[in-house]
PDB file of C-alpha atoms in Angstrom:
ATOM      1  CA  GLN A 255      15.786 -86.690 -41.520  1.00 91.00           C
ATOM      2  CA  VAL A 256      18.484 -89.187 -41.017  1.00 94.00           C
ATOM      3  CA  GLN A 257      21.232 -87.517 -38.357  1.00 97.00           C
ATOM      4  CA  LEU A 258      24.745 -88.497 -37.544  1.00 97.00           C
ATOM      5  CA  GLN A 259      26.864 -87.259 -35.125  1.00 97.00           C
ATOM      6  CA  ALA A 260      30.543 -88.534 -34.271  1.00 97.00           C
ATOM      7  CA  SER A 261      31.788 -87.677 -30.722  1.00 97.00           C
ATOM      8  CA  GLY A 262      35.135 -88.990 -28.845  1.00 95.00           C
ATOM      9  CA  PRO A 263      38.555 -87.624 -27.818  1.00 96.00           C
ATOM     10  CA  GLY A 264      39.513 -85.047 -29.528  1.00 95.00           C
ATOM     11  CA  LEU A 265      43.259 -86.093 -28.231  1.00 98.00           C
ATOM     12  CA  VAL A 266      44.861 -89.461 -27.927  1.00 98.00           C
ATOM     13  CA  LYS A 267      48.320 -90.277 -27.421  1.00 98.00           C
ATOM     14  CA  PRO A 268      50.572 -92.373 -29.420  1.00 98.00           C
ATOM     15  CA  SER A 269      50.322 -96.282 -28.953  1.00 97.00           C
ATOM     16  CA  GLU A 270      47.197 -95.928 -27.090  1.00 98.00           C
ATOM     17  CA  THR A 271      43.663 -96.417 -28.230  1.00 98.00           C
ATOM     18  CA  LEU A 272      41.004 -93.965 -29.922  1.00 98.00           C
ATOM     19  CA  SER A 273      37.102 -95.121 -29.381  1.00 98.00           C
ATOM     20  CA  LEU A 274      34.550 -92.610 -31.175  1.00 98.00           C
ATOM     21  CA  THR A 275      31.069 -93.357 -30.916  1.00 98.00           C
ATOM     22  CA  CYS A 276      28.171 -92.218 -33.483  1.00 98.00           C
ATOM     23  CA  THR A 277      24.802 -91.368 -32.365  1.00 98.00           C
ATOM     24  CA  VAL A 278      22.063 -92.145 -34.974  1.00 97.00           C
ATOM     25  CA  SER A 279      18.806 -89.926 -35.261  1.00 96.00           C
ATOM     26  CA  GLY A 280      15.745 -89.910 -37.391  1.00 95.00           C
ATOM     27  CA  ASP A 281      16.233 -93.372 -38.685  1.00 92.00           C
ATOM     28  CA  SER A 282      17.222 -97.308 -36.575  1.00 94.00           C
ATOM     29  CA  VAL A 283      20.634 -98.534 -36.598  1.00 94.00           C
ATOM     30  CA  SER A 284      18.680-101.631 -37.101  1.00 93.00           C
ATOM     31  CA  SER A 285      17.285-100.370 -40.430  1.00 85.00           C
ATOM     32  CA  PHE A 286      21.122-100.327 -42.655  1.00 89.00           C
ATOM     33  CA  TYR A 287      24.370-100.956 -42.325  1.00 95.00           C
ATOM     34  CA  TRP A 288      26.672 -98.101 -41.310  1.00 97.00           C
ATOM     35  CA  SER A 289      30.097 -97.492 -41.946  1.00 98.00           C
ATOM     36  CA  TRP A 290      32.884 -95.173 -40.422  1.00 98.00           C
ATOM     37  CA  ILE A 291      35.310 -93.031 -43.052  1.00 98.00           C
ATOM     38  CA  ARG A 292      38.455 -90.690 -42.305  1.00 98.00           C
ATOM     39  CA  GLN A 293      40.488 -87.928 -43.978  1.00 98.00           C
ATOM     40  CA  PRO A 294      43.600 -86.797 -42.960  1.00 97.00           C
ATOM     41  CA  PRO A 295      43.768 -83.065 -42.468  1.00 96.00           C
ATOM     42  CA  GLY A 296      43.999 -82.180 -46.260  1.00 94.00           C
ATOM     43  CA  LYS A 297      43.929 -85.112 -47.792  1.00 96.00           C
ATOM     44  CA  GLY A 298      41.122 -87.657 -49.289  1.00 97.00           C
ATOM     45  CA  LEU A 299      38.542 -90.476 -47.972  1.00 98.00           C
ATOM     46  CA  GLU A 300      39.686 -93.558 -46.854  1.00 98.00           C
ATOM     47  CA  TRP A 301      36.739 -96.319 -45.549  1.00 98.00           C
ATOM     48  CA  ILE A 302      37.598 -98.066 -41.920  1.00 98.00           C
ATOM     49  CA  GLY A 303      34.878-100.548 -42.065  1.00 98.00           C
ATOM     50  CA  PHE A 304      31.216-101.419 -41.445  1.00 97.00           C
ATOM     51  CA  ILE A 305      28.895-102.363 -39.197  1.00 97.00           C
ATOM     52  CA  TYR A 306      25.628-103.955 -39.187  1.00 95.00           C
ATOM     53  CA  TYR A 307      22.878-104.496 -36.533  1.00 92.00           C
ATOM     54  CA  SER A 308      23.748-108.175 -36.178  1.00 92.00           C
ATOM     55  CA  GLY A 309      27.234-107.256 -35.477  1.00 92.00           C
ATOM     56  CA  SER A 310      28.329-108.129 -38.536  1.00 94.00           C
ATOM     57  CA  THR A 311      31.526-106.368 -39.733  1.00 96.00           C
ATOM     58  CA  ASN A 312      34.164-105.820 -42.277  1.00 97.00           C
ATOM     59  CA  HIS A 313      36.848-103.540 -42.233  1.00 97.00           C
ATOM     60  CA  ASN A 314      39.798-102.040 -43.967  1.00 98.00           C
ATOM     61  CA  PRO A 315      42.213-104.466 -44.301  1.00 97.00           C
ATOM     62  CA  SER A 316      45.140-101.868 -44.426  1.00 96.00           C
ATOM     63  CA  LEU A 317      44.216-101.482 -40.877  1.00 96.00           C
ATOM     64  CA  GLY A 318      44.743-104.956 -39.982  1.00 93.00           C
ATOM     65  CA  SER A 319      43.700-105.951 -36.032  1.00 94.00           C
ATOM     66  CA  ARG A 320      43.962-102.774 -34.686  1.00 97.00           C
ATOM     67  CA  ILE A 321      39.918-102.087 -35.748  1.00 97.00           C
ATOM     68  CA  SER A 322      37.144-103.269 -33.342  1.00 97.00           C
ATOM     69  CA  MET A 323      33.359-102.249 -33.789  1.00 97.00           C
ATOM     70  CA  SER A 324      30.367-102.463 -31.741  1.00 97.00           C
ATOM     71  CA  VAL A 325      26.619-101.575 -32.265  1.00 97.00           C
ATOM     72  CA  ASP A 326      24.462-100.864 -29.200  1.00 96.00           C
ATOM     73  CA  LEU A 327      20.663-100.944 -30.417  1.00 95.00           C
ATOM     74  CA  SER A 328      19.373 -99.650 -27.051  1.00 95.00           C
ATOM     75  CA  LYS A 329      20.982 -96.127 -27.493  1.00 97.00           C
ATOM     76  CA  ASN A 330      20.625 -95.975 -31.335  1.00 97.00           C
ATOM     77  CA  GLN A 331      24.178 -95.961 -31.804  1.00 97.00           C
ATOM     78  CA  PHE A 332      27.804 -97.757 -33.182  1.00 98.00           C
ATOM     79  CA  SER A 333      31.349 -97.208 -32.229  1.00 98.00           C
ATOM     80  CA  LEU A 334      34.629 -97.868 -33.823  1.00 98.00           C
ATOM     81  CA  ARG A 335      38.134 -98.809 -31.756  1.00 98.00           C
ATOM     82  CA  LEU A 336      41.492 -98.392 -33.026  1.00 98.00           C
ATOM     83  CA  THR A 337      44.337 -99.620 -31.044  1.00 98.00           C
ATOM     84  CA  SER A 338      48.237 -98.532 -31.443  1.00 98.00           C
ATOM     85  CA  VAL A 339      47.918 -95.487 -33.189  1.00 98.00           C
ATOM     86  CA  THR A 340      49.985 -93.007 -34.312  1.00 98.00           C
ATOM     87  CA  PRO A 341      50.364 -90.177 -35.735  1.00 97.00           C
ATOM     88  CA  ALA A 342      49.414 -91.393 -38.891  1.00 97.00           C
ATOM     89  CA  ASP A 343      46.065 -91.830 -37.690  1.00 98.00           C
ATOM     90  CA  THR A 344      45.663 -88.087 -37.032  1.00 98.00           C
ATOM     91  CA  ALA A 345      42.133 -87.029 -39.477  1.00 98.00           C
ATOM     92  CA  VAL A 346      38.450 -86.271 -39.291  1.00 98.00           C
ATOM     93  CA  TYR A 347      36.938 -89.428 -38.325  1.00 98.00           C
ATOM     94  CA  TYR A 348      33.075 -89.718 -40.183  1.00 98.00           C
ATOM     95  CA  CYS A 349      30.407 -91.605 -40.015  1.00 98.00           C
ATOM     96  CA  ALA A 350      28.014 -92.418 -42.854  1.00 98.00           C
ATOM     97  CA  ARG A 351      24.838 -94.133 -43.404  1.00 96.00           C
ATOM     98  CA  HIS A 352      26.216 -97.273 -46.013  1.00 94.00           C
ATOM     99  CA  PHE A 353      23.387 -97.825 -48.102  1.00 91.00           C
ATOM    100  CA  ARG A 354      22.150-101.347 -49.613  1.00 87.00           C
ATOM    101  CA  GLY A 355      21.550-100.901 -53.051  1.00 80.00           C
ATOM    102  CA  LEU A 356      19.609-103.519 -55.319  1.00 78.00           C
ATOM    103  CA  ASN A 357      21.908-106.352 -54.323  1.00 75.00           C
ATOM    104  CA  ALA A 358      21.770-106.069 -50.689  1.00 79.00           C
ATOM    105  CA  TYR A 359      25.176-105.340 -50.036  1.00 87.00           C
ATOM    106  CA  PRO A 360      26.360-102.089 -48.496  1.00 90.00           C
ATOM    107  CA  ASP A 361      27.664 -99.512 -51.740  1.00 95.00           C
ATOM    108  CA  TRP A 362      27.478 -96.025 -51.200  1.00 97.00           C
ATOM    109  CA  PHE A 363      27.710 -93.388 -48.112  1.00 98.00           C
ATOM    110  CA  ASP A 364      24.262 -91.391 -47.507  1.00 96.00           C
ATOM    111  CA  PRO A 365      24.378 -89.058 -45.131  1.00 97.00           C
ATOM    112  CA  TRP A 366      27.197 -88.368 -43.404  1.00 98.00           C
ATOM    113  CA  GLY A 367      27.735 -87.125 -39.766  1.00 97.00           C
ATOM    114  CA  GLN A 368      29.828 -83.770 -39.357  1.00 94.00           C
ATOM    115  CA  GLY A 369      32.839 -85.434 -38.293  1.00 95.00           C
ATOM    116  CA  THR A 370      35.612 -85.238 -35.703  1.00 98.00           C
ATOM    117  CA  LEU A 371      38.731 -84.414 -35.237  1.00 98.00           C
ATOM    118  CA  VAL A 372      41.408 -86.859 -33.898  1.00 98.00           C
ATOM    119  CA  THR A 373      44.628 -86.047 -33.348  1.00 98.00           C
ATOM    120  CA  VAL A 374      47.685 -88.064 -32.219  1.00 98.00           C
ATOM    121  CA  SER A 375      49.851 -86.622 -30.305  1.00 97.00           C
ATOM    122  CA  SER A 376      51.939 -87.248 -27.288  1.00 96.00           C
TER     123      SER A 376
ATOM    124  CA  GLU B 227      42.388-102.746 -54.074  1.00 97.00           C
ATOM    125  CA  ILE B 228      41.033-101.252 -57.334  1.00 98.00           C
ATOM    126  CA  VAL B 229      42.515 -97.573 -57.231  1.00 98.00           C
ATOM    127  CA  MET B 230      40.587 -94.743 -58.436  1.00 98.00           C
ATOM    128  CA  THR B 231      41.962 -91.854 -60.428  1.00 98.00           C
ATOM    129  CA  GLN B 232      40.576 -88.718 -60.576  1.00 98.00           C
ATOM    130  CA  SER B 233      41.923 -86.310 -63.025  1.00 95.00           C
ATOM    131  CA  PRO B 234      42.380 -83.397 -62.943  1.00 95.00           C
ATOM    132  CA  ALA B 235      43.505 -82.356 -59.716  1.00 97.00           C
ATOM    133  CA  THR B 236      42.153 -78.912 -59.944  1.00 97.00           C
ATOM    134  CA  LEU B 237      39.987 -77.206 -62.312  1.00 96.00           C
ATOM    135  CA  SER B 238      40.016 -73.841 -62.588  1.00 96.00           C
ATOM    136  CA  VAL B 239      36.601 -72.667 -63.784  1.00 95.00           C
ATOM    137  CA  SER B 240      34.175 -69.397 -64.287  1.00 95.00           C
ATOM    138  CA  PRO B 241      30.160 -69.436 -62.805  1.00 95.00           C
ATOM    139  CA  GLY B 242      28.009 -70.343 -65.689  1.00 96.00           C
ATOM    140  CA  GLU B 243      30.424 -72.575 -67.501  1.00 96.00           C
ATOM    141  CA  ARG B 244      29.974 -76.396 -67.942  1.00 97.00           C
ATOM    142  CA  VAL B 245      32.818 -78.760 -66.917  1.00 97.00           C
ATOM    143  CA  THR B 246      33.590 -82.650 -66.741  1.00 97.00           C
ATOM    144  CA  LEU B 247      35.007 -84.152 -64.143  1.00 98.00           C
ATOM    145  CA  SER B 248      36.974 -87.681 -64.879  1.00 98.00           C
ATOM    146  CA  CYS B 249      37.053 -90.937 -62.862  1.00 98.00           C
ATOM    147  CA  ARG B 250      39.042 -93.872 -64.262  1.00 98.00           C
ATOM    148  CA  ALA B 251      39.167 -97.094 -61.971  1.00 98.00           C
ATOM    149  CA  SER B 252      42.180 -99.646 -62.057  1.00 98.00           C
ATOM    150  CA  GLN B 253      39.843-102.453 -63.149  1.00 98.00           C
ATOM    151  CA  SER B 254      36.597-102.142 -64.344  1.00 98.00           C
ATOM    152  CA  VAL B 255      33.589-101.492 -61.790  1.00 97.00           C
ATOM    153  CA  ASN B 256      31.026-102.042 -64.022  1.00 95.00           C
ATOM    154  CA  ASN B 257      28.303 -98.966 -62.955  1.00 95.00           C
ATOM    155  CA  ASN B 258      28.976 -99.606 -59.253  1.00 96.00           C
ATOM    156  CA  LEU B 259      30.581 -95.697 -58.681  1.00 98.00           C
ATOM    157  CA  ALA B 260      29.459 -92.852 -56.816  1.00 98.00           C
ATOM    158  CA  TRP B 261      30.335 -89.439 -56.789  1.00 98.00           C
ATOM    159  CA  TYR B 262      30.706 -86.674 -53.457  1.00 98.00           C
ATOM    160  CA  GLN B 263      30.813 -83.230 -53.023  1.00 98.00           C
ATOM    161  CA  GLN B 264      33.005 -81.841 -50.217  1.00 98.00           C
ATOM    162  CA  ASN B 265      32.594 -78.070 -49.438  1.00 96.00           C
ATOM    163  CA  PRO B 266      35.487 -77.195 -47.065  1.00 93.00           C
ATOM    164  CA  GLY B 267      35.014 -77.872 -43.631  1.00 93.00           C
ATOM    165  CA  GLN B 268      31.980 -80.034 -43.841  1.00 96.00           C
ATOM    166  CA  ALA B 269      30.889 -83.498 -44.645  1.00 98.00           C
ATOM    167  CA  PRO B 270      31.206 -85.293 -47.923  1.00 98.00           C
ATOM    168  CA  ARG B 271      27.318 -85.075 -49.497  1.00 98.00           C
ATOM    169  CA  LEU B 272      26.538 -88.088 -51.851  1.00 98.00           C
ATOM    170  CA  LEU B 273      25.387 -87.037 -55.682  1.00 98.00           C
ATOM    171  CA  ILE B 274      25.542 -89.812 -57.974  1.00 98.00           C
ATOM    172  CA  TYR B 275      25.545 -93.261 -57.370  1.00 97.00           C
ATOM    173  CA  ASP B 276      25.267 -96.296 -59.422  1.00 96.00           C
ATOM    174  CA  GLY B 277      26.895 -94.511 -61.937  1.00 97.00           C
ATOM    175  CA  SER B 278      24.283 -92.210 -62.935  1.00 98.00           C
ATOM    176  CA  THR B 279      21.442 -91.989 -60.799  1.00 97.00           C
ATOM    177  CA  ARG B 280      20.799 -88.492 -59.133  1.00 98.00           C
ATOM    178  CA  ALA B 281      20.758 -88.985 -55.263  1.00 97.00           C
ATOM    179  CA  ALA B 282      17.859 -87.048 -53.931  1.00 96.00           C
ATOM    180  CA  GLY B 283      17.614 -83.483 -53.585  1.00 96.00           C
ATOM    181  CA  VAL B 284      20.856 -82.741 -56.057  1.00 98.00           C
ATOM    182  CA  PRO B 285      20.075 -80.368 -58.573  1.00 97.00           C
ATOM    183  CA  ALA B 286      20.010 -81.470 -62.730  1.00 98.00           C
ATOM    184  CA  ARG B 287      22.580 -79.656 -63.361  1.00 98.00           C
ATOM    185  CA  PHE B 288      24.857 -82.709 -62.026  1.00 98.00           C
ATOM    186  CA  SER B 289      24.701 -85.437 -64.056  1.00 98.00           C
ATOM    187  CA  GLY B 290      27.381 -88.750 -63.830  1.00 98.00           C
ATOM    188  CA  SER B 291      27.992 -90.992 -67.041  1.00 98.00           C
ATOM    189  CA  GLY B 292      30.113 -94.231 -67.554  1.00 98.00           C
ATOM    190  CA  SER B 293      30.634 -97.715 -66.861  1.00 97.00           C
ATOM    191  CA  GLY B 294      33.422 -99.836 -66.426  1.00 98.00           C
ATOM    192  CA  THR B 295      36.336 -98.140 -65.669  1.00 98.00           C
ATOM    193  CA  GLU B 296      35.499 -94.379 -67.111  1.00 98.00           C
ATOM    194  CA  PHE B 297      33.514 -92.107 -65.451  1.00 98.00           C
ATOM    195  CA  THR B 298      32.478 -88.537 -66.199  1.00 98.00           C
ATOM    196  CA  LEU B 299      30.781 -85.988 -63.658  1.00 98.00           C
ATOM    197  CA  THR B 300      29.195 -82.955 -65.653  1.00 98.00           C
ATOM    198  CA  VAL B 301      27.706 -79.937 -64.159  1.00 97.00           C
ATOM    199  CA  SER B 302      25.793 -78.219 -67.049  1.00 94.00           C
ATOM    200  CA  SER B 303      26.292 -74.493 -65.288  1.00 94.00           C
ATOM    201  CA  LEU B 304      28.674 -73.804 -62.206  1.00 96.00           C
ATOM    202  CA  GLN B 305      26.664 -72.241 -59.533  1.00 96.00           C
ATOM    203  CA  SER B 306      28.806 -70.313 -56.978  1.00 94.00           C
ATOM    204  CA  GLU B 307      27.794 -73.256 -54.276  1.00 95.00           C
ATOM    205  CA  ASP B 308      29.379 -75.749 -56.786  1.00 97.00           C
ATOM    206  CA  PHE B 309      32.683 -74.552 -55.990  1.00 96.00           C
ATOM    207  CA  ALA B 310      34.095 -77.683 -54.014  1.00 97.00           C
ATOM    208  CA  VAL B 311      35.942 -80.653 -53.819  1.00 98.00           C
ATOM    209  CA  TYR B 312      34.550 -83.836 -55.728  1.00 98.00           C
ATOM    210  CA  TYR B 313      35.486 -87.766 -55.412  1.00 98.00           C
ATOM    211  CA  CYS B 314      34.263 -90.893 -56.950  1.00 98.00           C
ATOM    212  CA  GLN B 315      33.917 -93.910 -55.042  1.00 98.00           C
ATOM    213  CA  GLN B 316      33.819 -97.868 -56.412  1.00 98.00           C
ATOM    214  CA  TYR B 317      31.692-100.190 -54.296  1.00 97.00           C
ATOM    215  CA  ASN B 318      32.146-103.084 -56.814  1.00 96.00           C
ATOM    216  CA  ASP B 319      34.867-104.763 -54.873  1.00 96.00           C
ATOM    217  CA  TRP B 320      35.830-104.791 -51.239  1.00 96.00           C
ATOM    218  CA  PRO B 321      37.193-104.731 -49.197  1.00 97.00           C
ATOM    219  CA  PRO B 322      38.165-101.796 -49.161  1.00 98.00           C
ATOM    220  CA  TYR B 323      35.651 -99.477 -50.929  1.00 98.00           C
ATOM    221  CA  THR B 324      37.916 -96.730 -52.360  1.00 98.00           C
ATOM    222  CA  PHE B 325      37.692 -93.142 -53.135  1.00 98.00           C
ATOM    223  CA  GLY B 326      39.515 -91.184 -55.766  1.00 98.00           C
ATOM    224  CA  GLN B 327      42.326 -88.605 -54.660  1.00 98.00           C
ATOM    225  CA  GLY B 328      39.653 -85.881 -55.512  1.00 98.00           C
ATOM    226  CA  THR B 329      39.288 -82.882 -57.899  1.00 98.00           C
ATOM    227  CA  LYS B 330      38.959 -78.940 -56.908  1.00 98.00           C
ATOM    228  CA  LEU B 331      36.580 -76.766 -58.325  1.00 97.00           C
ATOM    229  CA  GLU B 332      38.128 -73.365 -57.937  1.00 96.00           C
ATOM    230  CA  ILE B 333      36.901 -69.999 -59.167  1.00 92.00           C
ATOM    231  CA  LYS B 334      39.025 -68.755 -62.103  1.00 91.00           C
TER     232      LYS B 334
END
């Protein structure tokens, strides 16, 4: 059974960098695409970006150049960095396996990790 | 960017009732649509993909239909554990992958 666990600081100061890591168990990160999704308190879901084990990435254009992602095959982990954070980046951050359908492109998200709340505040 | 619109925002229903939730896309997404269920304090759970295919372990009372711009999620007989927030997500045209704003099912 695939399980994902996001971890990282729960509090980040404005203008600093948010860094999160997702540890995958029960599957290899070299098998699928992997995504980050966030949910501001009481609001809906926003896709942040995905990474493939090769290092190939794609992200939500709304985040511009603030985002970077990486994968560590030896630790079976993938990571997210979001620079120049503001209070608008306060959210529960989820990592998820981004499942490929028949067309070989990443499609739906399954399963999701439990999520970690990151608060941006001074 | 494809905008996904769900209606209604909140639906009050009684256990045992049949309920239909709607999701509309701002342009055709073919059948490239998924549905998720989110209980309070929990991560979303995949229910339906490709518009109508139930994910593994999802009870048969959940069914999805539609294509193009109009989609529905039907729960044939609501159980207590079904009272949650439901989201649709399109994966036809990205980036970005986009979600609807959610429909909350609450007990009447």
